[in-house]
Short mmCIF file of C-alpha atoms in Angstrom, two decimals:
data_model
loop_
_atom_site.label_atom_id
_atom_site.label_comp_id
_atom_site.label_asym_id
_atom_site.label_seq_id
_atom_site.Cartn_x
_atom_site.Cartn_y
_atom_site.Cartn_z
CA MET A 229 138.80 -4.89 50.00
CA ASN A 230 136.44 -7.83 50.40
CA ASN A 231 135.96 -7.02 54.08
CA ILE A 232 134.92 -3.51 53.15
CA LEU A 233 132.29 -4.89 50.74
CA LYS A 234 131.01 -7.39 53.24
CA ARG A 235 130.41 -4.66 55.77
CA ILE A 236 127.66 -3.14 53.61
CA LYS A 237 124.28 -3.97 55.17
CA GLY A 238 121.52 -5.47 52.93
CA ILE A 239 123.81 -7.63 50.68
CA ARG A 240 125.27 -11.07 50.62
CA VAL A 241 128.70 -11.59 48.91
CA LEU A 242 129.94 -14.82 47.41
CA ASP A 243 133.54 -15.02 46.35
CA ASN A 244 134.49 -16.66 43.10
CA GLU A 245 130.93 -17.93 42.64
CA PRO A 246 130.59 -20.27 39.67
CA LEU A 247 128.31 -18.49 37.12
CA GLU A 248 127.24 -21.82 35.73
CA LYS A 249 125.04 -22.10 38.80
CA HIS A 250 123.17 -19.00 37.80
CA THR A 251 122.58 -19.34 34.09
CA SER A 252 120.19 -21.49 32.11
CA PHE A 253 123.05 -22.58 29.87
CA ARG A 254 124.85 -24.03 33.01
CA ILE A 255 128.08 -22.63 31.61
CA GLY A 256 130.58 -20.03 33.14
CA GLY A 257 133.58 -19.65 35.33
CA GLY A 258 133.68 -17.88 38.68
CA ALA A 259 132.78 -14.23 39.27
CA ARG A 260 135.20 -12.40 41.50
CA TYR A 261 132.24 -11.10 43.50
CA PHE A 262 128.75 -12.35 43.22
CA ILE A 263 126.59 -9.88 45.11
CA LYS A 264 122.96 -10.31 46.17
CA VAL A 265 121.39 -6.96 46.87
CA TYR A 266 118.21 -6.55 48.87
CA SER A 267 117.57 -2.78 48.96
CA ILE A 268 118.06 0.40 46.92
CA LYS A 269 120.27 1.81 49.66
CA ALA A 270 122.46 -1.30 49.66
CA LEU A 271 122.62 -1.14 45.83
CA LYS A 272 123.91 2.42 45.96
CA LYS A 273 126.58 1.41 48.43
CA VAL A 274 127.65 -1.46 46.30
CA LEU A 275 127.83 0.74 43.25
CA GLU A 276 129.81 3.41 45.09
CA PHE A 277 132.27 0.63 46.07
CA ILE A 278 132.55 -0.50 42.42
CA LYS A 279 132.85 3.01 40.99
CA LYS A 280 135.64 4.00 43.35
CA ARG A 281 137.62 1.03 42.30
CA ARG A 282 136.72 1.33 38.65
CA MET A 283 135.61 -2.27 38.69
CA ARG A 284 133.67 -4.02 35.93
CA TYR A 285 130.15 -5.08 36.93
CA PHE A 286 127.22 -6.83 35.44
CA VAL A 287 123.53 -7.19 36.59
CA ILE A 288 122.17 -10.63 36.13
CA GLY A 289 118.46 -11.65 36.27
CA ALA A 290 117.38 -15.26 35.97
CA GLY A 291 120.45 -15.87 33.67
CA THR A 292 118.29 -17.04 30.83
CA ASN A 293 119.74 -15.04 27.98
CA ILE A 294 123.42 -15.08 28.77
CA LEU A 295 126.64 -16.98 27.91
CA CYS A 296 129.40 -16.50 30.56
CA SER A 297 133.08 -17.05 29.75
CA ASP A 298 134.84 -20.15 30.90
CA ALA A 299 137.42 -17.86 32.59
CA GLY A 300 134.63 -16.23 34.65
CA PHE A 301 134.14 -12.54 35.25
CA ASP A 302 136.81 -10.43 36.92
CA GLY A 303 134.47 -8.02 38.54
CA ALA A 304 131.14 -7.90 40.37
CA VAL A 305 128.04 -9.65 39.27
CA ILE A 306 124.97 -8.19 40.93
CA LYS A 307 121.73 -10.09 41.47
CA LEU A 308 118.73 -8.05 42.50
CA GLU A 309 116.74 -9.54 45.43
CA GLY A 310 114.48 -8.38 48.22
CA ILE A 311 112.58 -5.21 47.28
CA PHE A 312 113.40 -5.89 43.62
CA LYS A 313 111.29 -9.09 43.66
CA ARG A 314 108.15 -7.37 44.88
CA MET A 315 105.23 -6.09 42.85
CA ARG A 316 102.08 -4.13 43.62
CA ARG A 317 98.96 -2.97 41.70
CA LYS A 318 97.38 0.49 41.35
CA ASP A 319 94.27 0.09 39.31
CA ASN A 320 95.33 -1.51 36.03
CA PHE A 321 99.09 -0.59 36.52
CA PHE A 322 101.42 -3.20 37.85
CA ILE A 323 104.68 -1.89 39.43
CA CYS A 324 107.24 -4.69 39.32
CA GLY A 325 110.64 -4.98 40.67
CA ALA A 326 113.27 -5.81 38.06
CA GLY A 327 113.83 -9.25 39.67
CA VAL A 328 110.25 -10.35 39.44
CA THR A 329 110.02 -13.33 37.03
CA ILE A 330 107.72 -12.97 34.01
CA ASP A 331 105.71 -16.00 34.92
CA ARG A 332 105.09 -14.75 38.41
CA PHE A 333 103.89 -11.44 37.08
CA LEU A 334 101.51 -13.13 34.62
CA THR A 335 100.13 -15.43 37.35
CA ALA A 336 99.51 -12.59 39.75
CA ALA A 337 97.98 -10.30 37.09
CA GLY A 338 95.62 -13.16 35.94
CA LYS A 339 94.46 -13.90 39.46
CA ALA A 340 93.70 -10.14 39.85
CA GLY A 341 91.58 -10.26 36.63
CA TYR A 342 94.04 -8.31 34.40
CA GLY A 343 95.39 -9.45 31.02
CA GLY A 344 96.98 -8.34 27.84
CA ALA A 345 100.40 -9.75 28.48
CA GLU A 346 99.57 -13.46 27.81
CA PHE A 347 101.94 -13.51 24.80
CA LEU A 348 104.82 -13.37 27.32
CA ALA A 349 103.70 -16.82 28.87
CA GLY A 350 106.55 -19.24 29.06
CA ILE A 351 109.38 -16.79 28.36
CA PRO A 352 111.94 -17.44 31.11
CA GLY A 353 113.65 -14.54 32.81
CA THR A 354 112.85 -11.37 34.78
CA ILE A 355 110.96 -8.22 34.08
CA GLY A 356 114.15 -6.19 34.12
CA GLY A 357 115.78 -8.40 31.53
CA ALA A 358 112.53 -8.50 29.40
CA VAL A 359 112.41 -4.75 29.30
CA LYS A 360 116.07 -4.27 28.50
CA GLY A 361 115.86 -6.76 25.59
CA ASN A 362 112.26 -5.95 24.64
CA ALA A 363 111.19 -9.58 24.97
CA GLY A 364 108.14 -10.91 23.07
CA ALA A 365 106.54 -13.51 21.06
CA PHE A 366 103.70 -14.17 18.65
CA GLY A 367 104.37 -10.84 16.95
CA ARG A 368 104.11 -8.77 20.07
CA SER A 369 106.63 -7.23 22.50
CA ILE A 370 106.62 -6.17 26.11
CA SER A 371 107.23 -2.58 24.89
CA GLU A 372 103.46 -2.51 24.07
CA ILE A 373 102.51 -2.70 27.66
CA ILE A 374 105.32 -0.79 29.33
CA GLU A 375 104.23 2.55 30.81
CA GLY A 376 107.74 3.49 32.18
CA ILE A 377 110.62 2.37 34.24
CA THR A 378 112.73 3.62 37.16
CA VAL A 379 116.48 3.33 36.89
CA ILE A 380 119.56 4.17 38.89
CA ASP A 381 122.09 6.13 36.90
CA THR A 382 125.62 4.71 37.48
CA GLY A 383 127.04 7.18 34.89
CA SER A 384 126.42 10.23 37.18
CA ASP A 385 125.54 10.56 40.82
CA LEU A 386 123.70 7.28 41.31
CA GLY A 387 120.49 9.12 41.33
CA ARG A 388 117.06 7.53 40.54
CA LYS A 389 115.39 8.50 37.25
CA ASP A 390 111.96 7.80 35.78
CA LEU A 391 111.93 7.09 32.09
CA SER A 392 108.79 6.95 29.95
CA ARG A 393 108.21 4.40 27.20
CA GLU A 394 108.95 6.97 24.62
CA GLU A 395 112.31 7.66 26.18
CA LEU A 396 113.33 3.94 26.02
CA ARG A 397 113.05 3.94 22.17
CA PHE A 398 112.26 0.30 21.81
CA ASP A 399 113.16 -1.65 18.68
CA TYR A 400 112.96 -5.26 17.71
CA ARG A 401 114.40 -7.28 20.69
CA ARG A 402 116.20 -4.26 22.06
CA SER A 403 115.81 -1.01 23.89
CA HIS A 404 117.96 2.02 24.02
CA ILE A 405 118.61 1.75 27.78
CA LYS A 406 122.24 2.38 28.16
CA ASP A 407 124.43 0.00 30.19
CA ASP A 408 125.01 2.66 32.78
CA LYS A 409 121.34 2.58 33.75
CA ILE A 410 120.23 -0.26 36.04
CA ILE A 411 116.50 -1.04 35.88
CA LEU A 412 114.93 -1.02 39.38
CA PHE A 413 111.23 -1.09 38.69
CA ALA A 414 108.95 -1.22 35.65
CA THR A 415 105.29 -0.16 35.38
CA LEU A 416 103.13 -2.29 33.10
CA LYS A 417 99.60 -1.37 31.97
CA LEU A 418 97.09 -4.17 31.57
CA LYS A 419 93.40 -4.54 30.77
CA ARG A 420 90.53 -5.97 32.74
CA ARG A 421 89.71 -9.38 31.50
CA ALA A 422 87.81 -12.53 32.63
CA TYR A 423 90.01 -14.87 34.63
CA LYS A 424 88.95 -17.88 32.64
CA TYR A 425 89.93 -16.21 29.38
CA ILE A 426 93.35 -15.33 30.78
CA GLN A 427 93.98 -18.72 32.12
CA ARG A 428 93.11 -20.34 28.74
CA ALA A 429 95.36 -17.94 26.91
CA LEU A 430 98.27 -18.55 29.33
CA SER A 431 97.82 -22.32 29.18
CA ALA A 432 97.75 -22.34 25.32
CA LYS A 433 100.90 -20.26 25.07
CA ARG A 434 102.82 -22.34 27.60
CA LYS A 435 101.70 -25.50 25.93
CA TRP A 436 102.82 -24.17 22.49
CA ARG A 437 106.32 -23.46 23.98
CA ARG A 438 106.65 -26.75 25.59
CA ARG A 439 105.80 -28.57 22.43
CA ARG A 440 108.03 -26.43 20.23
CA GLN A 441 111.10 -25.68 22.30
CA PRO A 442 114.00 -28.21 22.72
CA ALA A 443 114.85 -29.77 25.96
CA GLY A 444 118.25 -29.28 27.61
CA TYR A 445 120.41 -26.50 28.89
CA SER A 446 120.29 -23.45 26.61
CA ALA A 447 119.87 -19.73 26.52
CA GLY A 448 116.75 -19.96 24.41
CA SER A 449 116.74 -18.37 20.94
CA PHE A 450 120.47 -17.60 20.19
CA PHE A 451 120.08 -15.36 17.28
CA LYS A 452 117.74 -12.49 16.56
CA ASN A 453 115.37 -13.22 13.66
CA PRO A 454 116.48 -11.21 10.61
CA ARG A 455 112.95 -10.05 9.84
CA PRO A 456 110.98 -11.01 7.93
CA GLN A 457 113.01 -14.28 7.95
CA SER A 458 113.44 -16.80 10.67
CA ALA A 459 116.91 -17.50 12.04
CA GLY A 460 116.02 -21.07 12.89
CA LYS A 461 114.68 -21.74 9.36
CA LEU A 462 117.85 -20.30 7.80
CA ILE A 463 120.09 -22.44 9.96
CA GLU A 464 117.96 -25.59 9.21
CA GLU A 465 118.16 -24.81 5.35
CA CYS A 466 121.88 -24.54 5.64
CA GLY A 467 121.98 -28.20 6.95
CA LEU A 468 123.34 -27.30 10.35
CA LEU A 469 120.83 -29.15 12.60
CA GLY A 470 122.75 -31.49 14.90
CA LEU A 471 126.09 -29.84 14.18
CA ARG A 472 128.29 -30.25 17.27
CA VAL A 473 131.43 -28.62 18.67
CA GLY A 474 132.55 -30.29 21.96
CA GLY A 475 129.56 -30.33 24.25
CA ALA A 476 127.54 -27.79 22.32
CA GLU A 477 125.02 -28.74 19.69
CA VAL A 478 122.57 -27.07 17.26
CA SER A 479 119.28 -28.47 18.38
CA ARG A 480 117.76 -31.06 15.94
CA LYS A 481 114.36 -29.68 16.91
CA HIS A 482 114.87 -25.94 16.43
CA GLY A 483 117.83 -24.47 14.60
CA ASN A 484 117.98 -21.30 16.63
CA TRP A 485 118.77 -23.22 19.83
CA ILE A 486 122.29 -24.15 20.87
CA ILE A 487 122.10 -26.84 23.49
CA ASN A 488 124.60 -27.64 26.19
CA THR A 489 124.55 -31.43 26.04
CA GLY A 490 126.04 -31.70 29.52
CA ASN A 491 129.74 -30.65 29.39
CA ALA A 492 129.81 -27.79 26.99
CA LYS A 493 132.25 -24.89 27.49
CA ALA A 494 131.62 -21.33 26.47
CA SER A 495 134.43 -21.84 23.93
CA ASP A 496 132.43 -24.64 22.34
CA VAL A 497 129.38 -22.40 22.00
CA LEU A 498 131.29 -19.52 20.67
CA LYS A 499 133.09 -21.64 18.01
CA LEU A 500 129.70 -23.14 17.10
CA MET A 501 128.17 -19.64 16.87
CA ARG A 502 130.98 -18.54 14.47
CA ILE A 503 130.45 -21.55 12.20
CA ILE A 504 126.68 -20.97 12.05
CA LYS A 505 127.17 -17.17 11.26
CA GLN A 506 129.79 -17.90 8.58
CA THR A 507 127.71 -20.66 6.98
CA VAL A 508 124.46 -18.67 6.91
CA ARG A 509 126.26 -15.66 5.49
CA LEU A 510 127.90 -17.71 2.80
CA LYS A 511 124.87 -19.76 1.75
CA LYS A 512 122.02 -17.25 2.42
CA GLY A 513 123.70 -13.86 2.34
CA VAL A 514 122.35 -13.06 5.86
CA LEU A 515 124.51 -11.94 8.71
CA LEU A 516 122.91 -13.30 11.93
CA LYS A 517 123.19 -11.18 15.07
CA GLU A 518 123.33 -12.70 18.57
CA GLU A 519 120.29 -12.23 20.88
CA VAL A 520 122.12 -13.81 23.70
CA LYS A 521 124.39 -11.54 25.79
CA ILE A 522 128.00 -12.75 25.93
CA LEU A 523 129.76 -12.02 29.12
CA ARG A 524 133.56 -12.18 28.95
#
């Protein structure tokens, strides 16, 4: 079966690839197949292979908002490369591949004299992941600048579909893009702005993040903020800063960050997550919900 997969042109297949190498948490066992895909045609071929065998699959971006199981993933992990890391501009619209990183997009847009997305500065990850999870900061979200996306529908005939912003039904830190839709490209609408202004704004946002965010391996904010409250503040008020399970620790700098101190397992993080949720619910009457995607 592996030989069949490896005959597909436009991909690179790694067997039992450790997922810890591809996530910011630096945690995760091996994926049965880790497939780098460089074209739409190759992606369709890979998906046909997966569908025919009823195999589980998962599309990974920069791996910045994910916790992978210690046991790995008995299926295919797909990483979009090649054409999916390209972007182009048409007037004030930027068409970005799902694999384009947020910072690369912001830098290119700024150099072209277009702004309006500076609030995203310093957020790790890719455009595809940002759209799927409606990433944002400073009271704003990427949904505000999304014009539409192109997806491939794995639930039907693997056809390409264009979806408007309205069809995506964005909500706080989420969209209603179903898991059987893989984001290929996103169109973002920006505004003409002076390059100096954009650079100052990007620099200020990035500096703010560096000053506020904890160092170490993590997936960023672990829980969604239960608006109007702050998950980090609730965790801190419950006296959980510094709480540790194995190699996983609640950051002493920010309560909503779980840090891999160097040898954490996914099981450590999950146990710590459950303790946090139970404690906050008991003491504050608030049920926290994970922002991080858990891949088992």
